[in-house]
Amino acid sequence: MSANEDQEMELEALRSIYEGDDSFRELSPVSFQYRIGENGDPKAFLIEISWTETYPQTPPIISMNAFFNNTISSAVKQSILAKLQEAVEVNLGTAMTYTLFEYAKDNKEQFMENHRPFHSTTSISNMISVETPSTAPSSKKKDKKEQLSKAQKRKLADKTDHKGELPRGWNWVDVVKHVSIFKISFTSFSSLHPQFYIFFF
């Protein structure tokens, strides 16, 4: 009998045996899941078995990567898979999917004896590290105006007219000073370096 014929017969048997069983799920004609334990049971886990083209003459692929198992540590998963692989070797060449599922059911407590549930995802409250301020935002506080010294006030008063406005051209003196300094500096530079005098003018 060919591998395909063996698989067809085993598929029919699995559908018949697990008909109406909520723990069993057929993902495809060659891939199956079975939940060991009831929903809500902290020691429940999910096994996935997939057949290769040459199964049952070659071992099936057994996985525990389903999201259902996200609270089970890698060490416990590896331990379960190792025990299931031992059962595979004993049953190699025969239809073993039902046997493996039942073996896991019978040994559930032993398989999960070292299981300590943990949460693989961090809760939202732990992810948010920013604390809510207990005081009112500083933006609501009135901005303090810069305080001027008496000398600064006097200097400002001297520059303003009777309306408190600065007269037009009040700061031109500074501009004239800078231009004068530039002329003096440039004249000194051009006398020392006459070749640059022509370049600038």
Coordinates of C-alpha atoms in Angstrom, one line a residue:
M1 CA 0.0 0.0 0.0
S2 CA 1.4 3.4 -1.0
A3 CA 1.9 6.3 1.4
N4 CA -0.9 8.2 -0.1
E5 CA -3.3 5.3 0.4
D6 CA -2.2 5.0 4.0
Q7 CA -2.8 8.7 4.5
E8 CA -6.3 8.5 2.9
M9 CA -7.3 5.7 5.2
E10 CA -5.9 7.4 8.3
L11 CA -7.6 10.7 7.4
E12 CA -11.0 8.9 7.2
A13 CA -10.3 7.3 10.5
L14 CA -9.4 10.6 12.2
R15 CA -12.5 12.3 10.9
S16 CA -14.7 9.5 12.2
I17 CA -13.0 9.3 15.6
Y18 CA -12.9 13.0 16.3
E19 CA -16.2 14.0 14.7
G20 CA -17.9 16.4 17.1
D21 CA -14.7 16.8 19.3
D22 CA -14.0 20.5 19.8
S23 CA -10.4 19.8 20.7
F24 CA -9.7 18.4 17.3
R25 CA -9.1 20.6 14.2
E26 CA -8.2 19.6 10.7
L27 CA -6.1 22.4 9.2
S28 CA -5.7 20.5 5.9
P29 CA -5.9 16.8 4.7
V30 CA -2.3 16.4 6.0
S31 CA -2.2 18.8 9.0
F32 CA -4.0 18.5 12.3
Q33 CA -4.2 20.2 15.7
Y34 CA -5.4 18.8 19.0
R35 CA -5.9 20.7 22.3
I36 CA -4.8 18.6 25.3
G37 CA -6.9 19.9 28.2
E38 CA -10.0 22.0 28.4
N39 CA -10.3 25.7 27.6
G40 CA -9.3 27.7 30.6
D41 CA -7.1 24.9 32.0
P42 CA -3.7 26.6 32.8
K43 CA -2.0 23.3 31.8
A44 CA -3.7 22.9 28.5
F45 CA -1.5 22.9 25.4
L46 CA -1.9 22.4 21.6
I47 CA -0.1 19.9 19.4
E48 CA 0.1 20.2 15.7
I49 CA 1.0 17.2 13.5
S50 CA 1.7 17.5 9.8
W51 CA 2.4 14.6 7.5
T52 CA 5.2 14.5 5.0
E53 CA 4.7 13.0 1.5
T54 CA 6.2 9.7 2.7
Y55 CA 4.4 9.5 6.1
P56 CA 3.9 7.1 7.8
Q57 CA 7.1 5.5 6.6
T58 CA 8.9 8.7 7.7
P59 CA 8.1 10.7 10.9
P60 CA 5.5 13.4 10.8
I61 CA 6.4 17.0 11.7
I62 CA 5.2 17.8 15.3
S63 CA 5.0 21.4 16.4
M64 CA 4.0 23.5 19.4
N65 CA 4.4 26.9 17.8
A66 CA 0.7 27.7 18.0
F67 CA -0.3 31.0 19.7
F68 CA -2.3 28.9 22.2
N69 CA 1.0 27.8 23.7
N70 CA 2.4 31.3 24.2
T71 CA 2.4 31.0 28.1
I72 CA 4.5 27.8 28.0
S73 CA 8.2 28.1 28.3
S74 CA 10.5 26.8 25.5
A75 CA 12.1 24.3 27.9
V76 CA 8.7 22.7 28.6
K77 CA 7.8 22.7 24.9
Q78 CA 11.1 21.0 24.0
S79 CA 10.5 18.4 26.7
I80 CA 7.0 17.5 25.4
L81 CA 8.3 17.3 21.8
A82 CA 11.2 15.1 22.8
K83 CA 8.8 12.6 24.5
L84 CA 6.5 12.7 21.5
Q85 CA 9.5 11.9 19.2
E86 CA 10.2 8.8 21.3
A87 CA 6.6 7.7 20.6
V88 CA 7.1 8.4 16.9
E89 CA 10.1 6.1 16.7
V90 CA 8.2 3.3 18.3
N91 CA 5.2 3.7 15.9
L92 CA 7.1 4.4 12.7
G93 CA 5.5 2.8 9.7
T94 CA 2.0 2.8 11.2
A95 CA -0.8 5.3 11.3
M96 CA 0.2 7.2 14.5
T97 CA -1.6 10.6 14.6
Y98 CA -4.4 9.3 16.8
T99 CA -1.8 7.4 18.9
L100 CA 0.3 10.5 19.5
F101 CA -2.7 12.7 20.4
E102 CA -3.9 10.0 22.9
Y103 CA -0.4 9.6 24.3
A104 CA -0.3 13.3 25.0
K105 CA -3.7 13.2 26.7
D106 CA -2.7 10.3 28.9
N107 CA 0.5 11.9 30.0
K108 CA -0.7 15.6 30.2
E109 CA 0.2 16.0 33.9
Q110 CA 3.6 14.5 33.5
F111 CA 4.3 16.6 30.4
M112 CA 3.3 19.8 32.2
E113 CA 4.8 19.1 35.7
N114 CA 7.4 21.8 35.2
H115 CA 5.1 24.3 33.7
R116 CA 5.0 27.7 35.3
P117 CA 2.7 30.0 33.3
F118 CA 4.2 33.3 32.2
H119 CA 2.9 36.2 30.0
S120 CA 5.0 36.7 26.9
T121 CA 3.5 40.1 26.2
T122 CA 4.0 43.1 28.5
S123 CA 0.8 44.7 29.7
I124 CA 0.0 48.1 28.4
S125 CA 0.2 49.6 31.9
N126 CA 3.8 48.4 32.1
M127 CA 4.7 49.7 28.7
I128 CA 3.6 53.2 29.5
S129 CA 6.3 54.7 31.7
V130 CA 5.2 58.3 31.5
E131 CA 3.5 59.4 34.7
T132 CA 0.5 61.7 34.7
P133 CA 1.6 65.0 36.3
S134 CA -0.2 65.7 39.6
T135 CA 0.1 69.5 39.2
A136 CA -1.4 71.7 36.6
P137 CA 0.6 72.2 33.4
S138 CA 3.2 75.0 33.5
S139 CA 1.6 76.5 30.4
K140 CA -1.3 77.7 32.6
K141 CA 1.0 79.7 34.8
K142 CA 1.3 83.3 33.9
D143 CA 4.6 84.0 32.2
K144 CA 6.7 86.4 34.3
K145 CA 7.8 89.5 32.4
E146 CA 11.5 90.2 32.4
Q147 CA 12.4 92.6 35.2
L148 CA 14.5 95.6 34.2
S149 CA 16.9 97.3 36.6
K150 CA 16.5 101.0 37.4
A151 CA 19.5 101.8 35.2
Q152 CA 18.0 99.9 32.3
K153 CA 14.6 101.6 32.8
R154 CA 16.3 105.0 32.9
K155 CA 18.3 104.3 29.7
L156 CA 15.1 103.2 28.0
A157 CA 13.2 106.3 29.2
D158 CA 15.9 108.6 27.8
K159 CA 15.5 107.0 24.3
T160 CA 11.7 107.2 24.2
D161 CA 9.5 110.2 23.5
H162 CA 6.5 111.4 25.6
K163 CA 4.3 108.5 24.1
G164 CA 6.8 105.9 25.2
E165 CA 7.8 105.1 21.6
L166 CA 11.4 105.0 20.3
P167 CA 12.1 107.9 17.8
R168 CA 13.0 107.0 14.3
G169 CA 16.7 106.5 13.8
W170 CA 17.4 106.1 17.5
N171 CA 19.8 103.2 16.9
W172 CA 21.6 104.7 13.8
V173 CA 24.5 105.8 15.9
D174 CA 25.5 102.1 16.4
V175 CA 25.4 101.5 12.6
V176 CA 27.6 104.6 11.9
K177 CA 30.0 103.4 14.6
H178 CA 30.3 100.0 12.9
V179 CA 30.8 101.6 9.4
S180 CA 33.5 103.9 10.7
I181 CA 35.3 101.0 12.3
F182 CA 35.1 99.0 9.1
K183 CA 36.5 102.0 7.1
I184 CA 39.4 102.4 9.5
S185 CA 40.2 98.6 9.4
F186 CA 39.9 98.5 5.6
T187 CA 42.2 101.6 5.1
S188 CA 44.8 100.1 7.4
F189 CA 44.6 96.7 5.5
S190 CA 44.8 98.3 2.0
S191 CA 47.8 100.4 3.0
L192 CA 49.6 97.3 4.1
H193 CA 48.4 95.3 1.1
P194 CA 48.0 97.6 -1.9
Q195 CA 47.4 94.7 -4.3
F196 CA 44.1 94.1 -2.6
Y197 CA 43.0 97.7 -2.8
I198 CA 42.3 97.4 -6.5
F199 CA 40.4 94.2 -6.0
F200 CA 38.0 95.7 -3.5
F201 CA 37.4 98.9 -5.5

